[in-house]
Amino acid sequence: GVVQEGPNAIAYNCVLDAFVKTNENNAVERAETLYNRMEKSKKQRPDMFTYTSMLSLYAKHAMGDKAVHLLERAVSLQEAGKIADGPNSFSYRCAIDALAKDGEAREAEEVLVRMRERDIRPNAFHYTGVLSGYARECKPQEAERVLQQMEDSFAQKHLNKKPNTVAYNCVMHAWAKSGEVDAPFRARACVDHMIETGIVPNVITYNCLLCACGNRGMAKETELLLKQMHELYSSGDLEAAPNTISYNYALDSLARSGDRVWTVLRAEALVNKMKELYKSGQADTKPNMITYRSVLKCYANWNLVEDAERLLHRMQELYDAGKLEYGPDKVSFQVVIDALLKSDEEGTIKRAEDLQIKFEKIYGDRKGWQQEALIEVDQVGALLEYMNAT
């Protein structure tokens, strides 16, 4: 038979749901085209399934303002009796996630307030979404406030589960990246509180603490913490196993701790330990570009220019052989070039000039190319990946 009518709202919603699942660059634009067509139609009017799909799409693409606007539109339509069902718990979760990813954590927290005003009880996902926003923005005081709200809500039996490792890790990350003078101590206090309340820290927790200490050149503290992680792992706590990121923070703390010769010896020892553990299959500690870059900085601090040059050359060899994901970046080259220019050895100025030419030859067509933030990206990615899988 001949189809007498066009596609209905269900058909439109199925296509919108497909746009949520695709990774195509123009998914949002195409979905909005369909949504606007439904808005103008008299027969295929948007329903809550439509709004939920659009909210999910905005959350996926970090479009906070659009998510909030659409959420409020759905609320208005329900209040006006134009749609049967209004936004539910998942709808609000999408809006919170969109705002948190879009750098608008404060606005995400305000959505929590609106939920309570509308008698929709926030759950762990809503709170953790806000926490992730403050973690991204490195705002530890705000993150601690939301975590306290979460704990209070659980104590009042408004929340089914108490804050978990992921929630605390968001606060830990915010402290680690905050730049606050007392960040290492506040991060340590957070870990102690976790343990006191029966929440088991994992490698991300400890990596955040390593980061907080490492950013301030607290080399002895980071090595002690690394040792504790190994001891926990050996005693059966598999979640505490140090990884490449753990060692990189310890190495970074050595690079920041000044021009003491022992930092070079310790850096070399840590890298050898990473290789040993990785080759034996005991841990995911394969050295990467960030690893070697920290060692370069240690060499430069002690004016060991030949060692620095040799390591830089080795990094390029490993990358060319496919054994290193990233080759030496702009910072790596600059560390060695600066060390050469500061050296009193004969011929170092010419070697620095040659190295600059080499860098421009390799990366000249990739303006601004560097992995300066790779260590941060790795940690944030690990935190959010764990969060989303939980």
Short mmCIF file of C-alpha atoms in Angstrom, two decimals:
data_model
loop_
_atom_site.label_atom_id
_atom_site.label_comp_id
_atom_site.label_asym_id
_atom_site.label_seq_id
_atom_site.Cartn_x
_atom_site.Cartn_y
_atom_site.Cartn_z
CA GLY A 1 0.00 0.00 0.00
CA VAL A 2 0.85 3.63 -0.37
CA VAL A 3 2.03 5.50 2.73
CA GLN A 4 -0.65 8.09 3.41
CA GLU A 5 1.16 10.02 6.13
CA GLY A 6 4.71 11.25 6.69
CA PRO A 7 6.97 10.16 9.55
CA ASN A 8 5.56 10.58 13.03
CA ALA A 9 7.26 11.79 16.21
CA ILE A 10 8.51 8.28 17.00
CA ALA A 11 10.36 8.15 13.70
CA TYR A 12 11.91 11.56 14.31
CA ASN A 13 12.97 10.53 17.81
CA CYS A 14 14.67 7.42 16.47
CA VAL A 15 16.76 9.54 14.11
CA LEU A 16 17.59 11.99 16.89
CA ASP A 17 18.72 9.09 19.06
CA ALA A 18 20.99 7.95 16.23
CA PHE A 19 22.60 11.40 16.16
CA VAL A 20 23.34 11.03 19.87
CA LYS A 21 25.24 7.81 19.20
CA THR A 22 27.19 8.97 16.16
CA ASN A 23 30.53 10.77 16.22
CA GLU A 24 29.92 12.74 13.04
CA ASN A 25 31.05 16.35 13.24
CA ASN A 26 27.75 17.78 12.04
CA ALA A 27 25.53 15.65 14.28
CA VAL A 28 24.33 18.58 16.40
CA GLU A 29 23.53 20.77 13.40
CA ARG A 30 21.57 17.99 11.67
CA ALA A 31 19.73 17.07 14.87
CA GLU A 32 18.75 20.69 15.43
CA THR A 33 17.40 20.87 11.89
CA LEU A 34 15.13 17.91 12.61
CA TYR A 35 14.13 19.31 15.99
CA ASN A 36 13.20 22.69 14.49
CA ARG A 37 11.16 20.91 11.85
CA MET A 38 9.23 19.15 14.61
CA GLU A 39 8.70 22.42 16.47
CA LYS A 40 7.07 23.94 13.38
CA SER A 41 4.97 20.89 12.65
CA LYS A 42 1.39 20.47 13.83
CA LYS A 43 1.55 16.65 13.77
CA GLN A 44 5.10 15.68 14.78
CA ARG A 45 5.42 17.82 17.89
CA PRO A 46 8.44 17.24 20.14
CA ASP A 47 7.81 15.18 23.27
CA MET A 48 10.01 14.38 26.25
CA PHE A 49 11.82 11.70 24.25
CA THR A 50 12.74 14.41 21.76
CA TYR A 51 14.04 16.73 24.47
CA THR A 52 15.95 13.93 26.16
CA SER A 53 17.75 13.04 22.93
CA MET A 54 18.66 16.67 22.30
CA LEU A 55 19.85 17.11 25.88
CA SER A 56 22.00 13.99 25.57
CA LEU A 57 23.49 15.37 22.38
CA TYR A 58 24.26 18.72 24.00
CA ALA A 59 25.87 16.92 26.94
CA LYS A 60 28.03 14.87 24.61
CA HIS A 61 29.24 18.00 22.81
CA ALA A 62 29.61 20.22 25.91
CA MET A 63 26.95 22.73 24.88
CA GLY A 64 25.84 23.96 28.29
CA ASP A 65 23.85 27.04 27.34
CA LYS A 66 21.81 25.18 24.74
CA ALA A 67 21.13 22.35 27.18
CA VAL A 68 19.83 24.69 29.89
CA HIS A 69 17.68 26.63 27.41
CA LEU A 70 16.12 23.41 26.14
CA LEU A 71 15.60 22.07 29.65
CA GLU A 72 13.75 25.21 30.71
CA ARG A 73 11.66 25.10 27.55
CA ALA A 74 10.58 21.56 28.37
CA VAL A 75 9.66 22.66 31.91
CA SER A 76 7.59 25.57 30.55
CA LEU A 77 5.78 23.32 28.07
CA GLN A 78 4.88 20.85 30.80
CA GLU A 79 3.63 23.61 33.08
CA ALA A 80 1.51 24.93 30.20
CA GLY A 81 0.09 21.44 29.63
CA LYS A 82 1.56 21.16 26.13
CA ILE A 83 3.57 18.00 26.85
CA ALA A 84 2.48 15.20 29.14
CA ASP A 85 5.80 14.53 30.84
CA GLY A 86 8.39 17.08 31.91
CA PRO A 87 12.12 16.70 32.42
CA ASN A 88 13.12 13.72 34.55
CA SER A 89 16.23 12.86 36.52
CA PHE A 90 18.16 11.89 33.39
CA SER A 91 17.21 15.16 31.66
CA TYR A 92 18.75 17.14 34.49
CA ARG A 93 21.80 14.92 34.49
CA CYS A 94 22.39 15.72 30.82
CA ALA A 95 22.08 19.46 31.46
CA ILE A 96 24.52 19.25 34.37
CA ASP A 97 27.02 17.26 32.32
CA ALA A 98 26.77 19.69 29.41
CA LEU A 99 27.45 22.65 31.69
CA ALA A 100 30.26 20.92 33.57
CA LYS A 101 32.03 20.02 30.32
CA ASP A 102 31.45 23.54 29.00
CA GLY A 103 33.33 25.17 31.87
CA GLU A 104 30.20 26.32 33.67
CA ALA A 105 30.33 24.38 36.92
CA ARG A 106 28.61 27.12 38.91
CA GLU A 107 25.66 27.02 36.51
CA ALA A 108 25.65 23.22 36.81
CA GLU A 109 25.37 23.55 40.58
CA GLU A 110 22.42 25.91 40.11
CA VAL A 111 20.66 23.14 38.18
CA LEU A 112 20.88 21.04 41.36
CA VAL A 113 19.03 23.82 43.18
CA ARG A 114 16.31 23.90 40.54
CA MET A 115 15.91 20.15 40.79
CA ARG A 116 15.21 20.38 44.51
CA GLU A 117 12.79 23.26 43.95
CA ARG A 118 10.90 21.03 41.51
CA ASP A 119 10.89 18.07 43.92
CA ILE A 120 13.30 16.03 41.82
CA ARG A 121 15.85 14.50 44.14
CA PRO A 122 19.46 14.70 42.88
CA ASN A 123 21.36 11.42 42.86
CA ALA A 124 25.07 10.59 42.88
CA PHE A 125 25.38 11.18 39.13
CA HIS A 126 24.07 14.73 39.43
CA TYR A 127 26.44 15.61 42.26
CA THR A 128 29.39 13.94 40.56
CA GLY A 129 28.64 15.82 37.35
CA VAL A 130 28.92 19.13 39.22
CA LEU A 131 32.08 17.91 40.98
CA SER A 132 33.65 17.04 37.64
CA GLY A 133 32.99 20.60 36.48
CA TYR A 134 34.78 22.09 39.48
CA ALA A 135 37.58 19.54 38.97
CA ARG A 136 38.04 20.76 35.39
CA GLU A 137 38.04 24.37 36.56
CA CYS A 138 40.46 23.59 39.43
CA LYS A 139 38.18 25.06 42.09
CA PRO A 140 38.75 22.93 45.20
CA GLN A 141 36.75 24.97 47.73
CA GLU A 142 33.66 24.81 45.53
CA ALA A 143 34.20 21.08 44.95
CA GLU A 144 34.51 20.46 48.68
CA ARG A 145 31.26 22.37 49.26
CA VAL A 146 29.38 20.12 46.82
CA LEU A 147 30.98 17.02 48.31
CA GLN A 148 29.78 18.14 51.74
CA GLN A 149 26.27 18.59 50.34
CA MET A 150 26.52 15.06 49.01
CA GLU A 151 27.60 13.69 52.40
CA ASP A 152 24.84 15.62 54.18
CA SER A 153 22.26 14.34 51.70
CA PHE A 154 23.37 10.77 52.35
CA ALA A 155 23.26 11.31 56.13
CA GLN A 156 19.70 12.63 55.79
CA LYS A 157 18.77 9.58 53.68
CA HIS A 158 18.08 11.76 50.64
CA LEU A 159 20.84 9.95 48.75
CA ASN A 160 20.95 6.17 48.41
CA LYS A 161 24.74 5.93 48.33
CA LYS A 162 27.47 7.85 50.08
CA PRO A 163 30.06 9.68 47.94
CA ASN A 164 32.36 7.19 46.24
CA THR A 165 35.98 7.22 45.11
CA VAL A 166 35.08 9.10 41.93
CA ALA A 167 33.48 11.96 43.86
CA TYR A 168 36.49 12.32 46.13
CA ASN A 169 38.86 12.10 43.16
CA CYS A 170 37.18 15.14 41.65
CA VAL A 171 37.99 17.11 44.79
CA MET A 172 41.52 15.67 44.82
CA HIS A 173 42.06 16.72 41.22
CA ALA A 174 40.80 20.23 41.94
CA TRP A 175 43.27 20.58 44.81
CA ALA A 176 46.14 19.11 42.80
CA LYS A 177 45.71 21.62 39.97
CA SER A 178 44.61 24.60 42.05
CA GLY A 179 47.96 26.23 42.71
CA GLU A 180 46.94 26.80 46.33
CA VAL A 181 49.89 26.87 48.74
CA ASP A 182 48.33 24.31 51.06
CA ALA A 183 47.10 22.04 48.26
CA PRO A 184 49.34 19.04 49.18
CA PHE A 185 48.10 19.11 52.78
CA ARG A 186 44.46 19.56 51.81
CA ALA A 187 44.73 16.73 49.30
CA ARG A 188 46.33 14.50 51.93
CA ALA A 189 43.53 15.38 54.37
CA CYS A 190 41.01 14.35 51.71
CA VAL A 191 42.70 10.95 51.34
CA ASP A 192 42.75 10.46 55.11
CA HIS A 193 39.04 11.32 55.28
CA MET A 194 38.30 8.80 52.54
CA ILE A 195 40.06 6.04 54.44
CA GLU A 196 38.36 7.00 57.72
CA THR A 197 34.93 6.73 56.09
CA GLY A 198 35.70 3.39 54.47
CA ILE A 199 36.21 4.63 50.91
CA VAL A 200 39.18 2.99 49.22
CA PRO A 201 41.51 5.35 47.31
CA ASN A 202 42.68 4.17 43.88
CA VAL A 203 45.56 5.02 41.60
CA ILE A 204 43.82 8.21 40.42
CA THR A 205 43.46 9.35 44.02
CA TYR A 206 47.14 8.83 44.69
CA ASN A 207 48.12 10.36 41.36
CA CYS A 208 46.25 13.52 42.32
CA LEU A 209 48.17 13.61 45.59
CA LEU A 210 51.42 13.01 43.70
CA CYS A 211 50.51 15.89 41.39
CA ALA A 212 49.79 18.23 44.31
CA CYS A 213 53.18 17.46 45.85
CA GLY A 214 55.04 17.29 42.54
CA ASN A 215 53.86 20.71 41.39
CA ARG A 216 55.60 22.17 44.41
CA GLY A 217 58.85 20.23 43.98
CA MET A 218 58.23 18.03 47.02
CA ALA A 219 60.43 15.28 45.62
CA LYS A 220 60.97 13.28 48.80
CA GLU A 221 57.25 13.25 49.52
CA THR A 222 56.38 12.01 46.03
CA GLU A 223 58.93 9.20 46.18
CA LEU A 224 57.63 8.16 49.60
CA LEU A 225 54.09 8.13 48.26
CA LEU A 226 55.20 6.10 45.24
CA LYS A 227 56.75 3.58 47.62
CA GLN A 228 53.51 3.41 49.62
CA MET A 229 51.55 2.73 46.43
CA HIS A 230 53.84 -0.19 45.63
CA GLU A 231 53.43 -1.54 49.16
CA LEU A 232 49.64 -1.30 48.94
CA TYR A 233 49.68 -3.08 45.59
CA SER A 234 51.96 -5.82 46.94
CA SER A 235 49.61 -6.32 49.90
CA GLY A 236 46.68 -6.96 47.55
CA ASP A 237 45.27 -3.52 46.81
CA LEU A 238 45.29 -3.79 43.01
CA GLU A 239 43.65 -0.37 42.59
CA ALA A 240 46.74 1.33 44.03
CA ALA A 241 49.21 0.05 41.43
CA PRO A 242 51.41 2.95 40.23
CA ASN A 243 51.31 3.66 36.50
CA THR A 244 53.21 5.86 34.06
CA ILE A 245 51.36 8.94 35.26
CA SER A 246 52.37 8.18 38.86
CA TYR A 247 56.03 8.01 37.97
CA ASN A 248 55.79 11.08 35.76
CA TYR A 249 54.54 13.18 38.66
CA ALA A 250 57.41 11.92 40.81
CA LEU A 251 59.87 12.77 38.03
CA ASP A 252 58.30 16.18 37.58
CA SER A 253 58.81 16.88 41.27
CA LEU A 254 62.51 16.04 40.87
CA ALA A 255 62.76 18.42 37.93
CA ARG A 256 61.15 21.19 39.99
CA SER A 257 63.20 20.63 43.12
CA GLY A 258 66.28 22.54 42.00
CA ASP A 259 69.83 21.91 40.89
CA ARG A 260 70.80 19.27 43.43
CA VAL A 261 72.80 16.46 41.87
CA TRP A 262 70.86 13.71 43.62
CA THR A 263 67.80 14.62 41.58
CA VAL A 264 69.59 13.39 38.44
CA LEU A 265 70.51 10.08 40.06
CA ARG A 266 66.99 9.57 41.40
CA ALA A 267 65.40 10.49 38.06
CA GLU A 268 67.54 7.95 36.22
CA ALA A 269 66.74 5.32 38.87
CA LEU A 270 62.99 5.96 38.55
CA VAL A 271 63.07 5.62 34.77
CA ASN A 272 65.01 2.36 35.05
CA LYS A 273 62.40 1.13 37.54
CA MET A 274 59.61 2.04 35.12
CA LYS A 275 61.27 0.07 32.35
CA GLU A 276 61.88 -2.90 34.62
CA LEU A 277 58.27 -3.04 35.82
CA TYR A 278 56.91 -2.61 32.31
CA LYS A 279 59.10 -5.31 30.77
CA SER A 280 58.20 -7.75 33.53
CA GLY A 281 54.51 -7.12 32.96
CA GLN A 282 54.01 -6.10 36.60
CA ALA A 283 52.72 -2.60 35.91
CA ASP A 284 51.62 -0.18 33.19
CA THR A 285 54.71 1.99 33.55
CA LYS A 286 56.02 2.35 30.01
CA PRO A 287 58.04 5.59 29.84
CA ASN A 288 56.63 8.24 27.52
CA MET A 289 57.71 11.61 26.22
CA ILE A 290 56.72 13.32 29.49
CA THR A 291 58.91 10.86 31.38
CA TYR A 292 62.00 11.72 29.40
CA ARG A 293 61.21 15.42 29.34
CA SER A 294 61.41 15.56 33.13
CA VAL A 295 64.79 13.82 33.01
CA LEU A 296 65.93 16.38 30.46
CA LYS A 297 65.01 19.12 32.92
CA CYS A 298 67.01 17.40 35.66
CA TYR A 299 70.05 17.26 33.38
CA ALA A 300 69.61 20.92 32.47
CA ASN A 301 69.30 21.93 36.12
CA TRP A 302 72.71 20.38 36.78
CA ASN A 303 74.20 21.68 33.51
CA LEU A 304 74.73 18.15 32.15
CA VAL A 305 74.37 19.32 28.56
CA GLU A 306 75.87 16.27 26.88
CA ASP A 307 73.54 13.95 28.78
CA ALA A 308 70.62 16.17 27.81
CA GLU A 309 71.62 16.17 24.14
CA ARG A 310 72.09 12.41 24.16
CA LEU A 311 68.67 11.81 25.73
CA LEU A 312 66.95 14.19 23.30
CA HIS A 313 68.51 12.29 20.41
CA ARG A 314 67.41 9.00 21.95
CA MET A 315 63.84 10.28 22.32
CA GLN A 316 63.76 11.07 18.60
CA GLU A 317 65.14 7.61 17.79
CA LEU A 318 62.49 5.90 19.90
CA TYR A 319 59.76 7.94 18.25
CA ASP A 320 61.06 7.23 14.75
CA ALA A 321 61.19 3.52 15.59
CA GLY A 322 57.58 3.58 16.77
CA LYS A 323 58.52 2.88 20.39
CA LEU A 324 57.41 6.27 21.69
CA GLU A 325 53.93 7.66 21.01
CA TYR A 326 55.18 11.26 20.89
CA GLY A 327 58.58 12.53 19.90
CA PRO A 328 60.37 15.30 21.79
CA ASP A 329 58.16 18.38 21.88
CA LYS A 330 58.92 22.09 21.75
CA VAL A 331 59.55 22.19 25.50
CA SER A 332 61.99 19.28 25.30
CA PHE A 333 64.00 21.00 22.57
CA GLN A 334 63.89 24.33 24.38
CA VAL A 335 65.17 22.80 27.63
CA VAL A 336 68.24 21.46 25.85
CA ILE A 337 68.76 24.60 23.76
CA ASP A 338 68.62 26.80 26.86
CA ALA A 339 71.06 24.51 28.68
CA LEU A 340 73.50 24.74 25.77
CA LEU A 341 73.25 28.53 25.63
CA LYS A 342 73.96 28.78 29.36
CA SER A 343 76.91 26.41 29.23
CA ASP A 344 80.52 27.61 29.31
CA GLU A 345 81.70 24.68 27.22
CA GLU A 346 83.24 25.42 23.86
CA GLY A 347 80.97 25.05 20.85
CA THR A 348 77.68 24.91 22.77
CA ILE A 349 76.25 28.01 21.06
CA LYS A 350 76.72 26.40 17.65
CA ARG A 351 75.15 23.17 18.91
CA ALA A 352 72.18 25.15 20.23
CA GLU A 353 71.71 26.82 16.85
CA ASP A 354 71.91 23.47 15.06
CA LEU A 355 69.33 22.04 17.45
CA GLN A 356 66.98 24.95 16.78
CA ILE A 357 67.29 24.34 13.04
CA LYS A 358 66.59 20.65 13.59
CA PHE A 359 63.47 21.41 15.59
CA GLU A 360 62.13 23.79 12.96
CA LYS A 361 62.85 21.23 10.25
CA ILE A 362 60.91 18.54 12.09
CA TYR A 363 58.01 20.58 13.45
CA GLY A 364 58.08 23.80 11.45
CA ASP A 365 54.83 22.98 9.69
CA ARG A 366 53.04 22.22 12.96
CA LYS A 367 52.73 25.66 14.52
CA GLY A 368 52.44 25.63 18.25
CA TRP A 369 52.94 21.87 18.34
CA GLN A 370 53.82 20.68 21.78
CA GLN A 371 52.69 18.26 24.45
CA GLU A 372 53.11 20.76 27.27
CA ALA A 373 49.78 19.77 28.79
CA LEU A 374 50.00 16.04 28.11
CA ILE A 375 50.60 15.21 31.75
CA GLU A 376 47.45 17.11 32.72
CA VAL A 377 45.42 15.69 29.85
CA ASP A 378 46.41 12.16 30.83
CA GLN A 379 45.25 12.68 34.39
CA VAL A 380 41.98 14.42 33.57
CA GLY A 381 41.24 11.80 30.93
CA ALA A 382 41.86 9.00 33.39
CA LEU A 383 39.67 10.63 36.00
CA LEU A 384 36.75 11.22 33.66
CA GLU A 385 37.08 7.84 31.95
CA TYR A 386 36.86 6.14 35.34
CA MET A 387 33.98 8.40 36.29
CA ASN A 388 31.97 7.58 33.17
CA ALA A 389 32.56 3.86 33.59
CA THR A 390 31.31 3.87 37.15
#
